[in-house]
Coordinates of C-alpha atoms and ligand atoms in Angstrom, one line a residue:
Chain A
M144 CA 14.9 30.1 3.9
G145 CA 17.3 27.0 4.2
Q146 CA 15.7 26.4 7.3
L147 CA 12.2 27.2 6.4
I148 CA 12.1 25.3 3.5
F149 CA 13.7 22.3 4.9
G150 CA 11.6 22.6 8.1
Q151 CA 9.1 22.6 5.8
L152 CA 10.6 20.0 3.6
L153 CA 10.5 17.6 6.5
N154 CA 7.7 18.1 8.2
G155 CA 5.9 17.3 4.9
A156 CA 8.1 13.7 4.7
I157 CA 6.7 12.4 8.3
I158 CA 2.9 14.0 7.7
G159 CA 3.8 12.2 3.9
T160 CA 4.6 9.2 5.4
L161 CA 1.3 9.7 7.7
Y162 CA -0.8 10.0 4.9
G163 CA 1.1 6.9 3.8
I164 CA 0.5 4.9 6.2
I165 CA -3.4 5.1 6.2
A166 CA -3.1 5.1 2.2
L167 CA -1.0 1.4 2.8
G168 CA -4.6 0.6 4.5
V169 CA -6.5 2.3 2.4
T170 CA -4.8 0.5 -1.1
L171 CA -4.9 -3.1 0.7
T172 CA -8.4 -3.4 1.5
F173 CA -9.4 -1.5 -2.3
G174 CA -6.9 -4.8 -3.6
I175 CA -8.8 -8.0 -1.3
T176 CA -12.6 -6.6 -0.4
G177 CA -13.1 -3.9 -2.5
I178 CA -13.8 -1.1 -0.5
V179 CA -13.0 2.6 0.4
N180 CA -13.0 1.4 4.0
F181 CA -13.2 6.0 4.7
A182 CA -13.3 4.6 8.0
L183 CA -9.9 4.4 8.3
G184 CA -9.3 7.7 9.3
V185 CA -11.6 6.9 12.6
F186 CA -9.5 3.8 13.2
M187 CA -6.2 6.3 13.9
M188 CA -8.0 8.5 16.0
L189 CA -9.1 5.9 17.3
G190 CA -4.6 4.2 18.1
A191 CA -4.4 8.1 18.9
Y192 CA -6.0 8.3 22.0
A193 CA -5.7 4.8 22.9
A194 CA -1.8 6.3 22.8
W195 CA -2.1 8.7 25.0
Y196 CA -4.7 7.1 27.3
F197 CA -1.7 4.0 28.0
T198 CA 0.6 6.8 28.0
D199 CA -0.3 10.5 29.9
T200 CA -3.3 8.4 32.7
A201 CA -2.3 4.4 32.7
G202 CA 1.0 5.6 32.7
L203 CA 3.1 3.2 30.2
P204 CA 6.0 4.6 29.2
Y205 CA 5.5 5.6 25.7
P206 CA 6.5 2.8 23.8
I207 CA 4.5 0.2 24.4
A208 CA 2.0 2.1 24.7
V209 CA 2.0 2.5 21.4
L210 CA 2.4 -1.1 21.2
C211 CA -1.4 -1.6 22.8
A212 CA -2.8 1.2 20.5
V213 CA -2.1 -0.4 18.0
G214 CA -3.7 -3.9 19.7
V215 CA -7.2 -2.0 20.6
T216 CA -6.8 -0.4 17.5
A217 CA -6.8 -3.7 15.9
L218 CA -9.9 -5.3 17.6
A219 CA -12.0 -2.9 17.4
G220 CA -11.5 -3.4 13.0
L221 CA -11.4 -7.2 13.6
V222 CA -15.1 -5.7 15.7
A223 CA -16.0 -3.5 12.7
D224 CA -15.1 -6.2 10.2
Q225 CA -17.0 -9.5 11.4
A226 CA -20.3 -6.8 11.9
L227 CA -20.2 -4.4 9.6
F228 CA -17.3 -4.7 7.3
R229 CA -18.3 -8.7 5.5
F230 CA -20.7 -7.8 4.2
T231 CA -19.9 -5.0 2.4
R232 CA -17.1 -7.2 0.5
N233 CA -16.8 -4.8 -3.2
N234 CA -19.5 -3.7 -2.5
L235 CA -18.3 0.2 -2.9
V236 CA -21.4 2.1 -2.0
N237 CA -22.6 -0.5 0.5
G238 CA -18.7 0.1 1.6
L239 CA -19.3 3.9 1.9
L240 CA -22.4 3.4 3.4
V241 CA -20.3 1.5 6.5
S242 CA -17.8 3.4 6.3
I243 CA -19.7 7.6 6.7
G244 CA -21.7 5.7 9.5
M245 CA -18.6 4.4 11.3
I246 CA -17.1 7.9 11.7
A247 CA -20.0 9.6 12.5
V248 CA -20.9 6.8 15.6
L249 CA -16.7 6.5 16.5
E250 CA -16.3 10.4 15.7
A251 CA -20.2 11.0 18.4
T252 CA -18.6 8.4 20.9
A253 CA -14.3 10.0 21.1
L254 CA -16.5 13.3 21.6
L255 CA -18.6 12.5 24.7
I256 CA -15.3 10.9 26.4
F257 CA -12.9 12.5 25.8
T258 CA -14.7 16.1 24.9
A259 CA -13.9 18.8 21.9
T260 CA -10.2 19.9 24.5
P261 CA -7.2 19.0 22.7
K262 CA -4.8 16.9 24.7
E263 CA -1.9 16.5 25.2
L264 CA 1.1 13.7 25.2
H265 CA 3.4 15.0 27.9
R266 CA 6.5 15.4 26.2
V267 CA 7.8 11.9 25.0
M268 CA 11.1 11.5 23.2
P269 CA 12.6 15.6 24.0
G270 CA 15.4 17.0 21.9
V271 CA 16.6 18.0 18.8
I272 CA 19.7 16.1 16.7
Q273 CA 21.6 19.0 14.9
F274 CA 22.2 17.7 11.7
M275 CA 24.4 19.6 8.1
G276 CA 23.4 23.0 10.1
F277 CA 19.5 22.3 10.2
V278 CA 17.0 21.1 13.6
L279 CA 15.6 17.5 13.6
P280 CA 13.6 17.5 16.7
K281 CA 13.8 13.1 17.7
M282 CA 10.2 12.3 18.1
K283 CA 10.2 12.9 14.6
L284 CA 13.5 11.2 13.1
T285 CA 11.7 8.6 14.8
V286 CA 8.1 8.6 13.6
F287 CA 9.1 9.2 9.5
L288 CA 12.0 5.9 10.5
V289 CA 9.3 3.8 12.1
L290 CA 7.1 5.1 9.5
L291 CA 9.5 4.0 7.1
A292 CA 9.9 0.9 9.2
V293 CA 6.7 -0.8 8.7
I294 CA 5.6 0.3 4.9
F295 CA 8.6 -1.9 3.6
G296 CA 8.2 -4.0 5.9
T297 CA 5.0 -4.7 4.2
Y298 CA 6.2 -4.3 1.3
A299 CA 8.8 -7.0 2.2
A300 CA 5.8 -9.8 3.6
L301 CA 3.9 -9.1 0.0
T302 CA 6.8 -10.3 -1.6
R303 CA 8.4 -13.1 0.3
T304 CA 5.5 -14.2 2.2
W305 CA 3.5 -17.5 1.6
I306 CA 0.0 -14.4 3.1
G307 CA 1.2 -11.9 0.5
R308 CA 1.1 -14.6 -2.6
A309 CA -1.8 -15.3 -1.6
A310 CA -3.2 -11.9 -1.4
Y311 CA -1.8 -10.6 -4.1
A312 CA -2.9 -13.8 -6.1
Y313 CA -6.0 -12.9 -5.0
A314 CA -5.9 -9.1 -6.4
Q315 CA -5.2 -10.8 -9.3
N316 CA -7.5 -13.0 -9.5
P317 CA -10.2 -14.2 -6.7
E318 CA -11.2 -17.6 -7.7
A319 CA -8.2 -18.9 -8.9
A320 CA -6.5 -17.8 -5.5
E321 CA -9.7 -19.8 -4.4
L322 CA -9.6 -22.5 -6.3
M323 CA -5.5 -22.7 -5.2
G324 CA -6.8 -23.4 -1.2
V325 CA -6.5 -20.1 0.2
R326 CA -9.4 -19.3 2.6
T327 CA -10.1 -16.1 0.9
A328 CA -12.9 -15.0 3.9
R329 CA -10.3 -15.1 6.1
L330 CA -8.1 -13.8 3.9
Q331 CA -10.4 -10.5 3.5
T332 CA -11.2 -10.2 7.6
G333 CA -7.4 -10.5 7.7
V334 CA -6.5 -7.9 5.7
V335 CA -9.3 -5.8 6.8
V336 CA -7.5 -6.1 10.2
Y337 CA -4.2 -4.9 9.7
S338 CA -4.6 -2.0 7.7
T339 CA -6.8 -0.6 10.6
A340 CA -4.1 -1.6 12.5
L341 CA -1.6 0.6 10.6
A342 CA -3.6 3.2 10.7
G343 CA -3.7 2.9 14.6
L344 CA 0.0 2.6 14.9
G345 CA 0.1 6.0 12.7
G346 CA -2.5 8.0 15.1
A347 CA -0.7 6.4 18.1
L348 CA 3.1 8.0 16.4
Y349 CA 0.9 10.8 15.5
A350 CA -0.4 11.1 19.2
S351 CA 3.8 11.9 19.6
L352 CA 4.0 15.0 18.5
Y353 CA -0.3 16.9 17.5
S354 CA -2.4 17.9 20.1
L355 CA -5.4 15.5 19.3
E356 CA -9.4 16.0 18.7
P357 CA -11.7 13.9 18.0
T358 CA -11.7 14.3 14.1
L359 CA -8.1 14.5 13.5
G360 CA -8.5 11.3 11.8
S361 CA -11.0 12.7 8.6
L362 CA -8.5 15.0 6.6
F363 CA -5.8 12.6 7.2
V364 CA -7.8 9.8 5.5
L365 CA -9.1 11.8 2.3
K366 CA -5.7 13.4 2.1
A367 CA -4.9 9.2 2.5
V368 CA -7.2 8.7 -0.6
E369 CA -5.7 10.8 -2.3
A370 CA -2.3 10.0 -1.9
A371 CA -3.2 6.0 -3.0
I372 CA -5.3 7.3 -6.1
L373 CA -2.5 9.2 -6.8
A374 CA 0.3 5.9 -6.4
G375 CA -2.0 4.3 -8.2
I376 CA -4.8 1.9 -5.9
G377 CA -2.8 -0.7 -5.6
S378 CA 1.3 -0.2 -5.4
V379 CA 1.8 -0.7 -1.2
I380 CA 5.9 1.8 -1.7
G381 CA 3.9 4.7 -4.2
S382 CA 1.5 4.5 -1.1
L383 CA 4.3 5.8 0.9
F384 CA 5.3 7.9 -1.7
G385 CA 2.0 9.0 -3.1
G386 CA 1.7 9.8 0.6
V387 CA 5.1 11.7 1.2
I388 CA 4.4 13.2 -2.7
L389 CA 0.9 15.3 -1.1
G390 CA 2.8 15.9 2.3
V391 CA 5.3 17.9 0.9
T392 CA 3.0 20.1 -2.6
E393 CA 1.9 21.0 0.7
G394 CA 4.1 21.5 3.2
V395 CA 6.4 23.6 1.3
G396 CA 3.4 24.9 -0.8
S397 CA 2.9 26.9 1.3
I398 CA 5.2 28.9 2.9
Y399 CA 4.6 30.3 -0.6
L400 CA 1.1 30.6 -1.1
P401 CA -1.3 31.0 0.9
L402 CA -1.6 29.0 3.8
A403 CA -5.6 28.7 3.9
F404 CA -5.8 26.7 0.7
R405 CA -3.2 24.1 1.8
D406 CA -4.6 21.2 1.9
V407 CA -5.9 22.5 -1.9
Y408 CA -1.9 22.1 -3.0
G409 CA -1.6 18.5 -3.0
L410 CA -5.2 17.8 -4.3
V411 CA -3.8 20.3 -7.0
F412 CA -1.2 17.7 -7.5
L413 CA -2.9 14.9 -7.7
V414 CA -5.4 16.4 -10.7
A415 CA -2.4 17.3 -13.1
I416 CA -0.2 14.0 -12.1
L417 CA -4.0 12.4 -12.9
L418 CA -4.6 14.2 -15.9
F419 CA -1.0 13.4 -17.4
M420 CA -1.0 9.1 -16.1
P421 CA -4.5 8.4 -15.6
A422 CA -4.0 5.3 -13.7
G423 CA -1.3 7.2 -11.7
L424 CA 2.8 6.8 -10.9
F425 CA 3.0 4.0 -9.9
A426 CA 0.8 2.0 -12.2
G427 CA 2.0 -2.1 -12.8
R428 CA 3.7 -2.1 -9.6
K429 CA 3.0 -3.6 -7.1
Chain B
M275 CA -12.6 -41.5 -7.2
I276 CA -15.2 -37.8 -6.9
E277 CA -18.9 -39.2 -7.8
F278 CA -22.1 -36.9 -8.1
D279 CA -25.8 -38.5 -7.3
G280 CA -28.1 -37.3 -8.7
V281 CA -27.0 -33.5 -8.2
D282 CA -29.3 -30.2 -8.8
V283 CA -27.6 -26.8 -9.6
H284 CA -30.1 -24.1 -9.4
Y285 CA -28.9 -20.5 -10.7
A286 CA -31.4 -18.2 -9.4
K287 CA -34.6 -19.5 -10.1
N288 CA -33.2 -21.2 -13.7
H289 CA -32.4 -24.7 -13.5
V290 CA -28.8 -25.5 -14.1
L291 CA -28.4 -28.9 -13.6
K292 CA -31.5 -31.7 -13.4
A293 CA -30.2 -35.2 -11.8
V294 CA -26.7 -35.5 -12.4
S295 CA -25.2 -38.7 -11.8
L296 CA -21.4 -39.8 -12.7
S297 CA -18.5 -40.9 -11.3
V298 CA -15.2 -41.3 -12.2
G299 CA -12.6 -44.1 -10.9
A300 CA -8.8 -44.5 -9.8
G301 CA -7.0 -43.7 -12.7
E302 CA -9.5 -43.5 -15.1
I303 CA -10.0 -40.8 -17.9
V304 CA -13.5 -39.9 -17.9
A305 CA -15.4 -37.6 -20.7
L306 CA -17.9 -35.2 -20.4
I307 CA -19.6 -33.5 -23.1
G308 CA -22.1 -30.6 -24.5
A309 CA -22.8 -27.7 -26.2
N310 CA -22.5 -24.3 -25.3
A311 CA -24.5 -24.1 -21.7
A312 CA -25.2 -27.8 -20.9
G313 CA -23.7 -27.0 -18.0
K314 CA -20.4 -28.8 -17.8
T315 CA -18.4 -26.0 -16.1
T316 CA -21.4 -25.6 -13.7
T317 CA -21.1 -29.1 -13.1
L318 CA -17.4 -29.0 -12.6
R319 CA -17.6 -26.1 -10.0
T320 CA -20.1 -27.7 -8.2
A321 CA -18.0 -30.2 -7.5
L322 CA -15.3 -28.1 -6.6
G323 CA -17.2 -26.2 -4.1
L324 CA -17.4 -23.2 -5.7
K325 CA -21.7 -23.6 -6.5
A326 CA -23.7 -24.9 -4.0
P327 CA -25.4 -28.1 -5.3
T328 CA -29.6 -27.3 -4.4
A329 CA -30.1 -31.2 -4.4
G330 CA -27.5 -34.0 -4.2
A331 CA -24.7 -35.4 -3.0
L332 CA -20.7 -35.1 -4.4
R333 CA -18.6 -37.8 -2.7
L334 CA -14.7 -38.2 -3.3
E335 CA -13.2 -41.7 -2.2
G336 CA -15.9 -42.4 -1.2
T337 CA -16.8 -40.0 1.8
D338 CA -19.4 -37.2 1.3
I339 CA -17.3 -33.4 0.7
T340 CA -21.0 -32.2 0.1
K341 CA -20.8 -29.7 2.0
L342 CA -17.0 -29.3 2.5
P343 CA -16.1 -25.5 1.7
T344 CA -12.8 -25.5 -1.9
V345 CA -10.6 -24.9 0.2
E346 CA -10.9 -28.5 1.6
R347 CA -11.7 -30.3 -1.1
V348 CA -8.7 -29.4 -2.8
R349 CA -6.2 -30.4 0.4
R350 CA -8.5 -33.7 -0.8
G351 CA -6.8 -33.4 -3.7
L352 CA -9.8 -32.4 -5.6
V353 CA -7.8 -29.9 -8.2
L354 CA -9.8 -27.4 -11.0
V355 CA -8.7 -26.8 -14.0
P356 CA -11.0 -23.2 -14.8
E357 CA -12.3 -22.1 -18.4
G358 CA -10.9 -19.4 -19.1
R359 CA -7.2 -20.7 -17.5
Q360 CA -7.1 -17.7 -14.8
V361 CA -4.0 -17.8 -14.2
F362 CA -2.3 -14.4 -12.4
V363 CA -1.8 -12.8 -15.0
K364 CA 1.3 -10.6 -13.0
F365 CA 2.7 -13.6 -11.7
T366 CA 5.8 -15.0 -13.8
V367 CA 5.6 -18.3 -14.5
A368 CA 7.5 -19.6 -11.7
E369 CA 5.3 -18.2 -9.2
N370 CA 2.1 -18.9 -10.4
L371 CA 3.6 -22.4 -10.3
M372 CA 4.6 -22.2 -6.3
M373 CA 0.6 -20.9 -5.6
G374 CA 0.0 -24.4 -7.3
G375 CA 1.4 -25.9 -4.4
Y376 CA 0.1 -23.2 -1.9
L377 CA -1.7 -25.6 0.2
R378 CA 1.3 -28.2 0.6
K379 CA 3.0 -29.2 3.3
D380 CA 6.2 -29.2 1.5
R381 CA 5.8 -26.5 0.0
D382 CA 9.0 -24.4 0.5
R383 CA 10.3 -27.9 -1.1
M384 CA 8.7 -27.8 -4.6
Q385 CA 12.0 -27.9 -6.6
A386 CA 11.6 -31.9 -7.5
D387 CA 8.4 -31.0 -8.9
L388 CA 8.8 -28.2 -10.7
D389 CA 11.3 -29.5 -12.4
R390 CA 8.4 -32.4 -13.5
V391 CA 5.6 -29.4 -15.3
Y392 CA 9.1 -28.6 -16.6
A393 CA 10.0 -31.8 -18.1
L394 CA 5.9 -32.5 -18.5
F395 CA 5.7 -28.8 -20.2
P396 CA 9.5 -27.3 -21.6
R397 CA 8.6 -24.2 -23.7
L398 CA 7.0 -22.8 -19.2
A399 CA 11.0 -24.2 -18.4
E400 CA 11.7 -21.6 -21.2
R401 CA 9.5 -18.7 -20.1
R402 CA 9.5 -19.2 -16.7
A403 CA 10.1 -15.2 -15.5
Q404 CA 7.9 -13.9 -18.4
K405 CA 4.6 -12.2 -16.9
A406 CA 1.6 -15.4 -17.1
G407 CA -0.4 -12.2 -18.6
S408 CA 2.3 -12.1 -21.7
M409 CA 2.1 -15.3 -22.7
S410 CA -0.1 -16.7 -25.4
G411 CA -2.8 -18.2 -25.1
G412 CA -1.8 -22.0 -25.5
E413 CA 1.1 -21.5 -23.6
Q414 CA -1.6 -20.2 -20.6
Q415 CA -3.3 -23.3 -20.7
M416 CA 0.3 -25.3 -19.8
L417 CA 0.4 -23.5 -17.2
A418 CA -2.8 -23.4 -16.0
I419 CA -2.4 -27.3 -16.3
A420 CA 1.2 -27.3 -15.0
R421 CA -0.2 -25.1 -11.9
G422 CA -2.9 -27.9 -11.2
L423 CA -0.4 -30.4 -10.9
M424 CA 1.6 -28.6 -8.5
G425 CA -1.0 -29.2 -6.3
K426 CA -0.8 -32.8 -6.7
P427 CA -4.1 -33.9 -7.6
R428 CA -5.7 -37.3 -7.3
C429 CA -8.7 -36.0 -9.5
L430 CA -7.6 -33.9 -11.8
V431 CA -10.3 -32.1 -13.1
L432 CA -10.4 -29.6 -16.8
D433 CA -12.6 -27.8 -18.2
E434 CA -12.3 -27.2 -22.1
P435 CA -9.0 -27.5 -21.9
S436 CA -8.6 -27.4 -25.3
L437 CA -10.7 -24.0 -26.1
G438 CA -9.4 -21.5 -28.9
L439 CA -5.7 -23.6 -29.6
A440 CA -4.3 -24.3 -32.9
P441 CA -5.2 -28.4 -33.5
I442 CA -0.8 -29.4 -32.3
L443 CA -1.2 -28.1 -28.9
V444 CA -4.5 -29.6 -29.1
E445 CA -3.9 -32.8 -29.6
E446 CA 0.0 -32.1 -27.4
I447 CA -2.6 -31.4 -24.4
A448 CA -4.4 -34.5 -25.2
N449 CA -1.0 -36.4 -25.1
T450 CA -0.7 -35.0 -21.4
V451 CA -3.5 -35.8 -20.3
R452 CA -3.5 -39.4 -21.3
R453 CA 0.0 -40.0 -19.4
L454 CA -0.7 -38.3 -16.5
A455 CA -3.6 -41.0 -16.1
T456 CA -1.4 -43.3 -16.6
E457 CA 0.5 -42.4 -13.7
G458 CA -2.1 -43.1 -11.3
M459 CA -4.4 -39.9 -11.8
S460 CA -8.1 -39.9 -12.4
I461 CA -9.6 -37.7 -14.7
L462 CA -12.2 -35.5 -15.4
L463 CA -13.0 -33.2 -19.2
A464 CA -15.1 -31.4 -20.3
E465 CA -15.3 -30.7 -24.3
Q466 CA -16.7 -29.0 -26.6
N467 CA -14.5 -30.8 -28.6
A468 CA -15.7 -34.3 -28.5
A469 CA -13.4 -35.3 -30.6
M470 CA -10.3 -34.7 -28.6
A471 CA -12.4 -35.9 -25.3
L472 CA -13.4 -38.8 -26.8
G473 CA -9.6 -39.5 -28.0
C474 CA -8.4 -39.9 -24.4
A475 CA -11.2 -40.5 -23.2
A476 CA -12.1 -44.6 -21.6
R477 CA -15.8 -43.3 -20.8
A478 CA -17.8 -40.7 -20.9
Y479 CA -20.7 -38.8 -20.8
V480 CA -23.0 -36.5 -22.7
L481 CA -24.8 -33.0 -21.4
E482 CA -27.1 -31.7 -23.2
S483 CA -29.3 -28.9 -21.0
G484 CA -28.4 -30.0 -17.7
K485 CA -29.5 -32.9 -18.4
I486 CA -27.0 -36.2 -19.0
V487 CA -28.6 -37.8 -21.9
L488 CA -25.8 -40.4 -23.5
Q489 CA -23.2 -42.1 -21.0
G490 CA -21.2 -45.1 -21.8
N491 CA -17.7 -46.9 -23.3
A492 CA -15.8 -43.5 -25.2
R493 CA -15.3 -45.8 -28.5
E494 CA -18.5 -46.6 -28.8
L495 CA -19.8 -43.1 -28.1
E496 CA -17.6 -42.2 -30.6
S497 CA -19.3 -44.4 -32.8
S498 CA -22.9 -43.5 -32.1
E499 CA -25.2 -42.0 -34.0
T500 CA -26.6 -38.9 -32.1
V501 CA -22.9 -38.1 -31.0
R502 CA -21.6 -37.9 -34.6
K503 CA -23.9 -36.1 -36.0
L504 CA -23.7 -33.1 -33.8
Y505 CA -20.6 -33.5 -31.6
L506 CA -18.6 -35.5 -33.8
G507 CA -20.1 -33.1 -36.7
H508 CA -19.7 -36.5 -39.6
Ligands
ATP748 N1 -22.9 -17.5 -12.4 C1 -24.2 -17.7 -13.2 N2 -25.5 -16.7 -13.5 C2 -26.3 -16.9 -14.1 N3 -26.6 -18.5 -14.7 C3 -24.9 -19.1 -15.4 C4 -24.2 -19.0 -14.4 N4 -23.4 -19.2 -15.3 C5 -23.7 -20.6 -15.4 N5 -24.8 -20.5 -15.7 C6 -26.5 -20.2 -16.4 O1 -25.7 -21.7 -16.5 C7 -26.3 -22.7 -17.5 C8 -24.8 -23.7 -18.3 O2 -24.0 -23.0 -18.2 P1 -21.9 -23.8 -18.4 O3 -21.6 -22.4 -17.7 O4 -22.1 -24.4 -17.0 O5 -22.3 -24.3 -19.6 P2 -21.3 -24.5 -20.0 O6 -21.4 -26.1 -20.8 O7 -19.3 -24.5 -19.2 O8 -20.9 -23.5 -21.5 P3 -19.8 -23.1 -22.4 O9 -19.6 -24.9 -23.4 O10 -20.3 -23.0 -23.1 O11 -18.8 -23.1 -20.9 C9 -26.7 -22.4 -18.6 O12 -27.4 -21.2 -19.0 C10 -25.7 -20.2 -18.2 O13 -26.1 -19.3 -19.3
MG749 MG1 -17.6 -24.4 -19.4

């Protein structure tokens, strides 16, 4: 039983950091462009298939493939921003329409190219480590640590660099930031692209653990939006914890409750939290 | 320093500024006075490029800036302290001041300038670690001005800095404005508080429904019949 619970905790935490990395993109994009980018799910999917392609077809070492996948996703994000998202700034409804349209088109394209047959990456990093009688797959641990590092790195950049300061100033008062000389259009594009790159990274790492289907991102982005709301929109570290709390609730919940409803547990938890803390768990923090 | 040449501004079909021409010389304080909705804020926003004119030209130190984006105007030394302070409420006083220097090449070495504005506004020095959102209106106004100064403006544009402040604070801000001008800064000061503005300025323009209806020496305007009746209330 202990092994089972620990296993579910670990799984939940890893899935949770994946929710968290997408949630971070959701939160940043919302804070700077005022739209909820549900299309981050398809960028995750794009990152996953790109990592699969660069490893299995192009034969690159997996870490290089991940970097390439992030690059491809960021480039796709830039194109999407300049062609579409640019026209939806601070317009929630138009943003929603564009992202939903993008999901439909990109999922259909992925289905066409990669078919519905699940794709598996050959084992990237086999082996486990033993830890206090528990067994930890090395790859899972690596994914977990990389995602943690990226989220904390983003936090550090947002609080310690001029670009971060400008972004946070812009989120508080767009016009005042412009009066300080922040290039606001460039900042918005930068944040949209960075968020898609984060989603691409999430997908590329996901590819090392699970098999790939064109629709893999849609559930993730819903969970990420849940996690971002749970944490309180705008909180960077909060999106990590929101994701992990959601992942762990689902993982542990499905030991005791019917597995078929696992996607509901997090939602129930979210509603419960918001009843008591309407602004989210980490409201008021960066 | 800055010059408006027959500037027209529209909000949709609403003609808000009508052939506005005005200028501020180097080291000069110029007041722009007018009642609510006269178009003061619109004039200043147009100066900074937050609103585009439909006709006319803007010049900064002789160069045409009509088409320049806001960032480039700030870079050339034109800085606006906006109406309603617009400080970054979740930033501390110190962080707000640093944002004021965002465009500076030496933005990582601003300590000397920080000390200078703290000397100018000792109250901000005491509160440097306080969140701007939790400060009083008067303190926020000082912070907004100090933040503007951190950008090393050659021409400082102030939008109703006296709004909502106690008379003693208004006097303090007026003194600061005078002091900055003696150090060579050009200042355009928009105010409903005509007494304060005319007290600081060398010259003034009176704006009414988007038109400049009076202009001239501040001392003379102070004693003119219309200004006394309509703007000074005596
Ligand atoms: N964003 C806007 N959209 C539409 N109309 C506007 C906008 N901003 C200002 N106006 C209109 O332009 C006119 C001038 O407004 P402005 O804010 O420049 O006046 P003001 O002199 O600064 O007034 P106050 O002393 O109240 O600040 C007003 O009639 C106002 O309704
Ligand atoms: Mg105004």
